[in-house]
């Protein structure tokens, strides 16, 4: 398909619909492993739909990608949800910021799901102030050497590559001395990975990494040396888009708008049933309705933002807005479930540890407003970048990083 | 604020905004406070000439849409009215015009629509009864056939623009069914009592029917068969009202941020403080959600989508709540001047509070959602 005349959306949609009828399992069929599912999409031209063909994509547009995921929702077909970070965040970042060489080397296997990518941004002493990174990257001829540690890194145990933000120059102000480099995560000499246990007790997938003289080829830099901040900004934008299900990150189809609809929280109807059975519908009812209202408004808002970004009425960091909205709504729906289920949501009979209760879901959901940039940071972005209000004063902005006040509280 | 407007719609929005800015700037709105009707009939004819009253009426009956999506077109005007808290019976006239166009007889079409569309005739809709809800189940006023006539008994309240209305579309009960009639305000047995609201220009009124006798030709649609049409009118009214609320909130946030950039405290613009910035960011989320759901409602009405009434309840619950909250929080950001007569923000707070209440409070709609949608697991598709 030539780039100036992309396949009409309706034609593409019909083609995708026919294809998935034959090839993609339904959600109530046996679950297909993520990698096999991603391979399948790739081999039939449905992975990286909006990525250029020379990097393994289908060479179409975000509208085609949206049509595809919507069609999977209509047909209730499986998608490789666990690859959302790799495909929705890391892939687009490499596409936007990588050199021709890194795009050709990394993107095809990323899109095929043969290599899975994640992000190494936050550190023990701080996540919000990401430009304060203390992980050290030193040049050594044609290679780099990495020292320091990262924290909260989701999926590091399973992934093949992490995109790591580190400090390559300590003598310039903090935003100007950062670089972004791809770190192989499997059997890398000098690196160790430890999982961090989450408060919910659910098998947590975030990790802490320690780098001790890890040697990396210079060709692994994404973006130029000391130009890592711009790459990090791009990555964060794609992260918010993925959480808010817009842009390249629109990877979940949205079909149901009824009370059964789930958007990362608890469906209103299951809370209503629980509250009713417990005779508590009157008191909890309004919480349930509010959760239900959000379950209608949140997807409508992301659809509107998507349409606005396409039409040009919306420009810039709108992912912050949908991220803020959807994470607050998702948490509220789980708090509602906690109210609706009462004691039965947090107490059970028997000796065994259980995680299949709303209490655990609630503990687990708590990270939503922290991960991906806390909601306070999103409010900063919305007010400053979308609405044009004055920026926060930052006393460290123009100081050489070596003179900046360091965080004495590491966790 | 619909995203994909066609050229004609863009032009219409711009013309509507220019017209309002020239004819009814906020200074004129303030002057209308003392007036009886809250708007000027000559001005209303001019507004009608712009097309304000004809959008929901098909071309063969003298109207015409800009985009083939009449409710979306009308929502453009409603939003602009909100942005300038403009006067005029836009909502009731359009509901009645749409109802007559959909369900009325040919004779009603030719006797009523031309005057409504030109702005000569003002009509309004009486559905809600004193202390009851905007809900078809709450209609008690009776319409009883007697010979060739229909006799109406009962009372209606919160009727917009009643004092200026020549005609009232009355929603009444006939046995188990519902009936709508077009009632001239001078009909014997009909008594209207004018009323005001906290809004600067929007007047309301109540009306009693004491054996009021009307010819069968006054019935719009079928006797006893109006339930679906009334539900449709309620959805339409909520859609136009939500669009107005979006305009109110959008404009209020706009001028409040401007004010906050110009006003300093402790050597910094007040909106550089995070305590205000973060609240404004939350308002931006709510406003975007309000725009999304009110546009979706207008589109659902035009598409004749199933479960539109549930979506209307979601829209009113969300937009009604957040629009007033936004305006009210903007008062806080504005500080002391925000609670004076001199500052314009109270004009917006007034309209938002009235809109919040009329056609069901967000709480009424939440009750409906709880009992009819969530607990029974039937949502908008
Ligand atoms: C489930 C989960 C998954 C995660 N996955 C990853 C991952 O894959 N990769 C990765 O790199 N990181 C990941 N993170 C880390 C996450 O990005 C950080 O936790 C987050 O950015 C906050 O950083 P922090 O925990 O150091 O808190 P801090 O930055 O110390 O913040 C503490 C508090 O101060 C507030 N605060 C800080 N600065 C400001 C300011 N300027 N204005 C107002 N308030 C402020 C914050 O909002 C917060 O409330 C994950 C976190 C969670 C919970």
mmCIF file of N, CA and C in Angstrom, chain A residues 257-260 272 285-286 288-290 292-294 296-297 300-301 304 308 311 313-314 318 321 324-325 376 379-380 383-384 387 389-390 392, chain B residues 1 3 257 261 271-272 274 277-278 280-282 284-285 288-289 291-293 295-296 311 314 317-318 366-367 369-370 373-374 377 379-381:
data_model
loop_
_atom_site.group_PDB
_atom_site.id
_atom_site.type_symbol
_atom_site.label_atom_id
_atom_site.label_comp_id
_atom_site.label_asym_id
_atom_site.label_seq_id
_atom_site.Cartn_x
_atom_site.Cartn_y
_atom_site.Cartn_z
ATOM 1 N N UNK A 257 -20.361 -0.248 26.878
ATOM 2 C CA UNK A 257 -20.429 0.956 27.677
ATOM 3 C C UNK A 257 -21.405 0.743 28.824
ATOM 4 N N UNK A 258 -21.935 -0.418 28.932
ATOM 5 C CA UNK A 258 -22.910 -0.685 29.976
ATOM 6 C C UNK A 258 -22.233 -0.827 31.324
ATOM 7 N N UNK A 259 -23.025 -1.061 32.355
ATOM 8 C CA UNK A 259 -22.468 -1.158 33.700
ATOM 9 C C UNK A 259 -21.510 -2.328 33.868
ATOM 10 N N UNK A 260 -21.513 -3.262 32.918
ATOM 11 C CA UNK A 260 -20.609 -4.392 33.034
ATOM 12 C C UNK A 260 -19.211 -4.044 32.577
ATOM 13 N N UNK A 272 -23.033 -3.447 42.504
ATOM 14 C CA UNK A 272 -24.470 -3.298 42.763
ATOM 15 C C UNK A 272 -25.066 -4.604 43.274
ATOM 16 N N UNK A 285 -25.313 3.094 47.018
ATOM 17 C CA UNK A 285 -25.836 3.265 45.669
ATOM 18 C C UNK A 285 -25.226 4.419 44.902
ATOM 19 N N UNK A 286 -25.106 5.574 45.544
ATOM 20 C CA UNK A 286 -24.600 6.729 44.817
ATOM 21 C C UNK A 286 -23.139 6.559 44.404
ATOM 22 N N UNK A 288 -21.871 3.753 43.585
ATOM 23 C CA UNK A 288 -21.918 2.840 42.443
ATOM 24 C C UNK A 288 -22.307 3.598 41.181
ATOM 25 N N UNK A 289 -23.316 4.460 41.318
ATOM 26 C CA UNK A 289 -23.746 5.212 40.144
ATOM 27 C C UNK A 289 -22.623 6.126 39.659
ATOM 28 N N UNK A 290 -21.931 6.732 40.588
ATOM 29 C CA UNK A 290 -20.813 7.595 40.163
ATOM 30 C C UNK A 290 -19.767 6.782 39.410
ATOM 31 N N UNK A 292 -20.336 4.103 37.769
ATOM 32 C CA UNK A 292 -20.940 3.759 36.481
ATOM 33 C C UNK A 292 -20.857 4.948 35.517
ATOM 34 N N UNK A 293 -21.175 6.132 36.017
ATOM 35 C CA UNK A 293 -21.118 7.329 35.164
ATOM 36 C C UNK A 293 -19.700 7.497 34.612
ATOM 37 N N UNK A 294 -18.712 7.306 35.466
ATOM 38 C CA UNK A 294 -17.334 7.425 34.992
ATOM 39 C C UNK A 294 -17.023 6.365 33.933
ATOM 40 N N UNK A 296 -18.844 5.358 31.703
ATOM 41 C CA UNK A 296 -19.342 5.828 30.406
ATOM 42 C C UNK A 296 -18.517 7.029 29.928
ATOM 43 N N UNK A 297 -18.243 7.948 30.849
ATOM 44 C CA UNK A 297 -17.620 9.216 30.440
ATOM 45 C C UNK A 297 -16.132 9.034 30.093
ATOM 46 N N UNK A 300 -15.599 7.843 26.563
ATOM 47 C CA UNK A 300 -16.042 8.898 25.636
ATOM 48 C C UNK A 300 -15.002 10.010 25.576
ATOM 49 N N UNK A 301 -14.390 10.299 26.723
ATOM 50 C CA UNK A 301 -13.391 11.372 26.755
ATOM 51 C C UNK A 301 -12.155 10.964 25.958
ATOM 52 N N UNK A 304 -12.934 11.267 22.386
ATOM 53 C CA UNK A 304 -12.970 12.672 21.965
ATOM 54 C C UNK A 304 -11.547 13.226 21.790
ATOM 55 N N UNK A 308 -9.835 14.665 18.528
ATOM 56 C CA UNK A 308 -9.289 16.020 18.532
ATOM 57 C C UNK A 308 -7.834 16.054 18.101
ATOM 58 N N UNK A 311 -7.925 15.682 14.415
ATOM 59 C CA UNK A 311 -8.459 16.845 13.702
ATOM 60 C C UNK A 311 -7.622 18.099 13.951
ATOM 61 N N UNK A 313 -7.721 19.938 16.732
ATOM 62 C CA UNK A 313 -8.282 20.830 17.756
ATOM 63 C C UNK A 313 -7.570 20.611 19.093
ATOM 64 N N UNK A 314 -6.971 19.440 19.262
ATOM 65 C CA UNK A 314 -6.220 19.131 20.475
ATOM 66 C C UNK A 314 -4.751 18.973 20.083
ATOM 67 N N UNK A 318 -2.169 15.643 25.777
ATOM 68 C CA UNK A 318 -3.511 15.291 26.251
ATOM 69 C C UNK A 318 -3.548 13.946 26.955
ATOM 70 N N UNK A 321 -4.153 14.230 30.546
ATOM 71 C CA UNK A 321 -5.532 14.425 30.974
ATOM 72 C C UNK A 321 -6.280 13.088 31.033
ATOM 73 N N UNK A 324 -4.900 11.044 34.006
ATOM 74 C CA UNK A 324 -5.419 11.515 35.293
ATOM 75 C C UNK A 324 -6.870 11.072 35.467
ATOM 76 N N UNK A 325 -7.664 11.287 34.443
ATOM 77 C CA UNK A 325 -9.084 10.961 34.547
ATOM 78 C C UNK A 325 -9.310 9.463 34.759
ATOM 79 N N UNK A 376 -0.095 14.128 40.615
ATOM 80 C CA UNK A 376 0.316 15.523 40.839
ATOM 81 C C UNK A 376 1.160 16.015 39.661
ATOM 82 N N UNK A 379 -1.088 16.776 36.879
ATOM 83 C CA UNK A 379 -1.775 18.071 37.061
ATOM 84 C C UNK A 379 -0.830 19.222 36.728
ATOM 85 N N UNK A 380 0.446 19.055 37.044
ATOM 86 C CA UNK A 380 1.419 20.080 36.623
ATOM 87 C C UNK A 380 1.430 20.193 35.102
ATOM 88 N N UNK A 383 -1.824 21.759 33.710
ATOM 89 C CA UNK A 383 -1.971 23.192 33.941
ATOM 90 C C UNK A 383 -0.904 23.985 33.194
ATOM 91 N N UNK A 384 0.302 23.441 33.110
ATOM 92 C CA UNK A 384 1.371 24.215 32.472
ATOM 93 C C UNK A 384 1.382 24.060 30.956
ATOM 94 N N UNK A 387 -2.782 24.178 29.506
ATOM 95 C CA UNK A 387 -3.536 25.403 29.787
ATOM 96 C C UNK A 387 -2.643 26.646 29.838
ATOM 97 N N UNK A 389 -0.508 27.753 32.142
ATOM 98 C CA UNK A 389 -0.276 28.452 33.415
ATOM 99 C C UNK A 389 1.223 28.428 33.726
ATOM 100 N N UNK A 390 1.675 29.321 34.624
ATOM 101 C CA UNK A 390 3.117 29.423 34.877
ATOM 102 C C UNK A 390 3.721 28.122 35.404
ATOM 103 N N UNK A 392 6.178 25.658 37.584
ATOM 104 C CA UNK A 392 6.651 25.620 38.970
ATOM 105 C C UNK A 392 8.047 26.212 39.049
ATOM 106 N N UNK B 1 -18.696 21.073 22.777
ATOM 107 C CA UNK B 1 -17.778 21.541 21.730
ATOM 108 C C UNK B 1 -17.467 20.394 20.810
ATOM 109 N N UNK B 3 -16.116 18.231 17.776
ATOM 110 C CA UNK B 3 -14.794 18.324 17.173
ATOM 111 C C UNK B 3 -14.860 18.468 15.672
ATOM 112 N N UNK B 257 -8.963 31.823 34.378
ATOM 113 C CA UNK B 257 -7.514 31.603 34.215
ATOM 114 C C UNK B 257 -6.840 32.906 33.790
ATOM 115 N N UNK B 261 -3.893 34.883 35.820
ATOM 116 C CA UNK B 261 -2.575 35.194 35.269
ATOM 117 C C UNK B 261 -2.228 36.655 35.504
ATOM 118 N N UNK B 271 -2.268 32.052 39.754
ATOM 119 C CA UNK B 271 -2.388 30.700 39.172
ATOM 120 C C UNK B 271 -1.036 30.036 38.955
ATOM 121 N N UNK B 272 0.045 30.610 39.489
ATOM 122 C CA UNK B 272 1.301 29.856 39.486
ATOM 123 C C UNK B 272 1.395 29.005 40.746
ATOM 124 N N UNK B 274 0.529 25.981 43.068
ATOM 125 C CA UNK B 274 0.065 24.633 42.753
ATOM 126 C C UNK B 274 -1.326 24.341 43.322
ATOM 127 N N UNK B 277 -3.336 25.593 40.546
ATOM 128 C CA UNK B 277 -3.076 24.905 39.274
ATOM 129 C C UNK B 277 -3.666 23.497 39.273
ATOM 130 N N UNK B 278 -3.503 22.806 40.376
ATOM 131 C CA UNK B 278 -3.989 21.424 40.402
ATOM 132 C C UNK B 278 -5.503 21.364 40.363
ATOM 133 N N UNK B 280 -7.329 23.575 38.878
ATOM 134 C CA UNK B 280 -7.682 23.918 37.499
ATOM 135 C C UNK B 280 -7.461 22.717 36.585
ATOM 136 N N UNK B 281 -6.404 21.950 36.841
ATOM 137 C CA UNK B 281 -6.173 20.737 36.029
ATOM 138 C C UNK B 281 -7.342 19.761 36.192
ATOM 139 N N UNK B 282 -7.827 19.617 37.422
ATOM 140 C CA UNK B 282 -8.980 18.737 37.633
ATOM 141 C C UNK B 282 -10.210 19.271 36.904
ATOM 142 N N UNK B 284 -10.135 20.934 34.172
ATOM 143 C CA UNK B 284 -9.941 20.658 32.742
ATOM 144 C C UNK B 284 -10.363 19.228 32.416
ATOM 145 N N UNK B 285 -10.078 18.300 33.329
ATOM 146 C CA UNK B 285 -10.515 16.910 33.123
ATOM 147 C C UNK B 285 -12.039 16.843 33.075
ATOM 148 N N UNK B 288 -13.461 18.403 29.904
ATOM 149 C CA UNK B 288 -13.287 17.554 28.716
ATOM 150 C C UNK B 288 -14.281 16.390 28.757
ATOM 151 N N UNK B 289 -14.472 15.814 29.936
ATOM 152 C CA UNK B 289 -15.470 14.744 30.077
ATOM 153 C C UNK B 289 -16.868 15.263 29.768
ATOM 154 N N UNK B 291 -17.689 17.751 27.816
ATOM 155 C CA UNK B 291 -17.826 17.946 26.366
ATOM 156 C C UNK B 291 -18.043 16.602 25.681
ATOM 157 N N UNK B 292 -17.271 15.615 26.102
ATOM 158 C CA UNK B 292 -17.366 14.295 25.455
ATOM 159 C C UNK B 292 -18.757 13.710 25.630
ATOM 160 N N UNK B 293 -19.292 13.780 26.834
ATOM 161 C CA UNK B 293 -20.577 13.100 27.057
ATOM 162 C C UNK B 293 -21.720 13.923 26.482
ATOM 163 N N UNK B 295 -21.596 15.851 23.776
ATOM 164 C CA UNK B 295 -21.565 15.606 22.317
ATOM 165 C C UNK B 295 -22.112 14.220 21.986
ATOM 166 N N UNK B 296 -21.732 13.246 22.810
ATOM 167 C CA UNK B 296 -22.181 11.875 22.544
ATOM 168 C C UNK B 296 -23.705 11.791 22.652
ATOM 169 N N UNK B 311 -28.173 7.377 28.544
ATOM 170 C CA UNK B 311 -27.032 8.252 28.269
ATOM 171 C C UNK B 311 -27.365 9.695 28.679
ATOM 172 N N UNK B 314 -26.778 9.916 32.310
ATOM 173 C CA UNK B 314 -25.341 9.991 32.589
ATOM 174 C C UNK B 314 -24.846 11.410 32.305
ATOM 175 N N UNK B 317 -26.175 13.940 34.883
ATOM 176 C CA UNK B 317 -25.538 13.721 36.178
ATOM 177 C C UNK B 317 -24.108 14.256 36.159
ATOM 178 N N UNK B 318 -23.399 13.990 35.079
ATOM 179 C CA UNK B 318 -21.989 14.390 35.016
ATOM 180 C C UNK B 318 -21.843 15.895 34.760
ATOM 181 N N UNK B 366 -29.201 10.319 38.907
ATOM 182 C CA UNK B 366 -28.454 9.203 39.506
ATOM 183 C C UNK B 366 -29.410 8.178 40.098
ATOM 184 N N UNK B 367 -30.485 8.662 40.712
ATOM 185 C CA UNK B 367 -31.474 7.710 41.227
ATOM 186 C C UNK B 367 -32.037 6.876 40.098
ATOM 187 N N UNK B 369 -30.585 6.205 37.278
ATOM 188 C CA UNK B 369 -29.552 5.273 36.815
ATOM 189 C C UNK B 369 -29.418 4.091 37.766
ATOM 190 N N UNK B 370 -29.480 4.391 39.045
ATOM 191 C CA UNK B 370 -29.295 3.312 40.023
ATOM 192 C C UNK B 370 -30.404 2.279 39.898
ATOM 193 N N UNK B 373 -30.868 1.328 35.619
ATOM 194 C CA UNK B 373 -29.766 0.928 34.746
ATOM 195 C C UNK B 373 -28.783 0.011 35.461
ATOM 196 N N UNK B 374 -28.183 0.538 36.525
ATOM 197 C CA UNK B 374 -27.104 -0.231 37.140
ATOM 198 C C UNK B 374 -27.630 -1.490 37.818
ATOM 199 N N UNK B 377 -28.665 -3.817 35.240
ATOM 200 C CA UNK B 377 -27.667 -4.162 34.241
ATOM 201 C C UNK B 377 -28.104 -3.866 32.805
ATOM 202 N N UNK B 379 -27.312 -0.851 30.298
ATOM 203 C CA UNK B 379 -26.654 0.439 30.077
ATOM 204 C C UNK B 379 -26.794 0.877 28.656
ATOM 205 N N UNK B 380 -26.339 2.125 28.378
ATOM 206 C CA UNK B 380 -26.329 2.552 26.981
ATOM 207 C C UNK B 380 -25.367 1.678 26.179
ATOM 208 N N UNK B 381 -25.765 1.296 24.999
ATOM 209 C CA UNK B 381 -24.918 0.409 24.194
ATOM 210 C C UNK B 381 -23.696 1.160 23.689
#
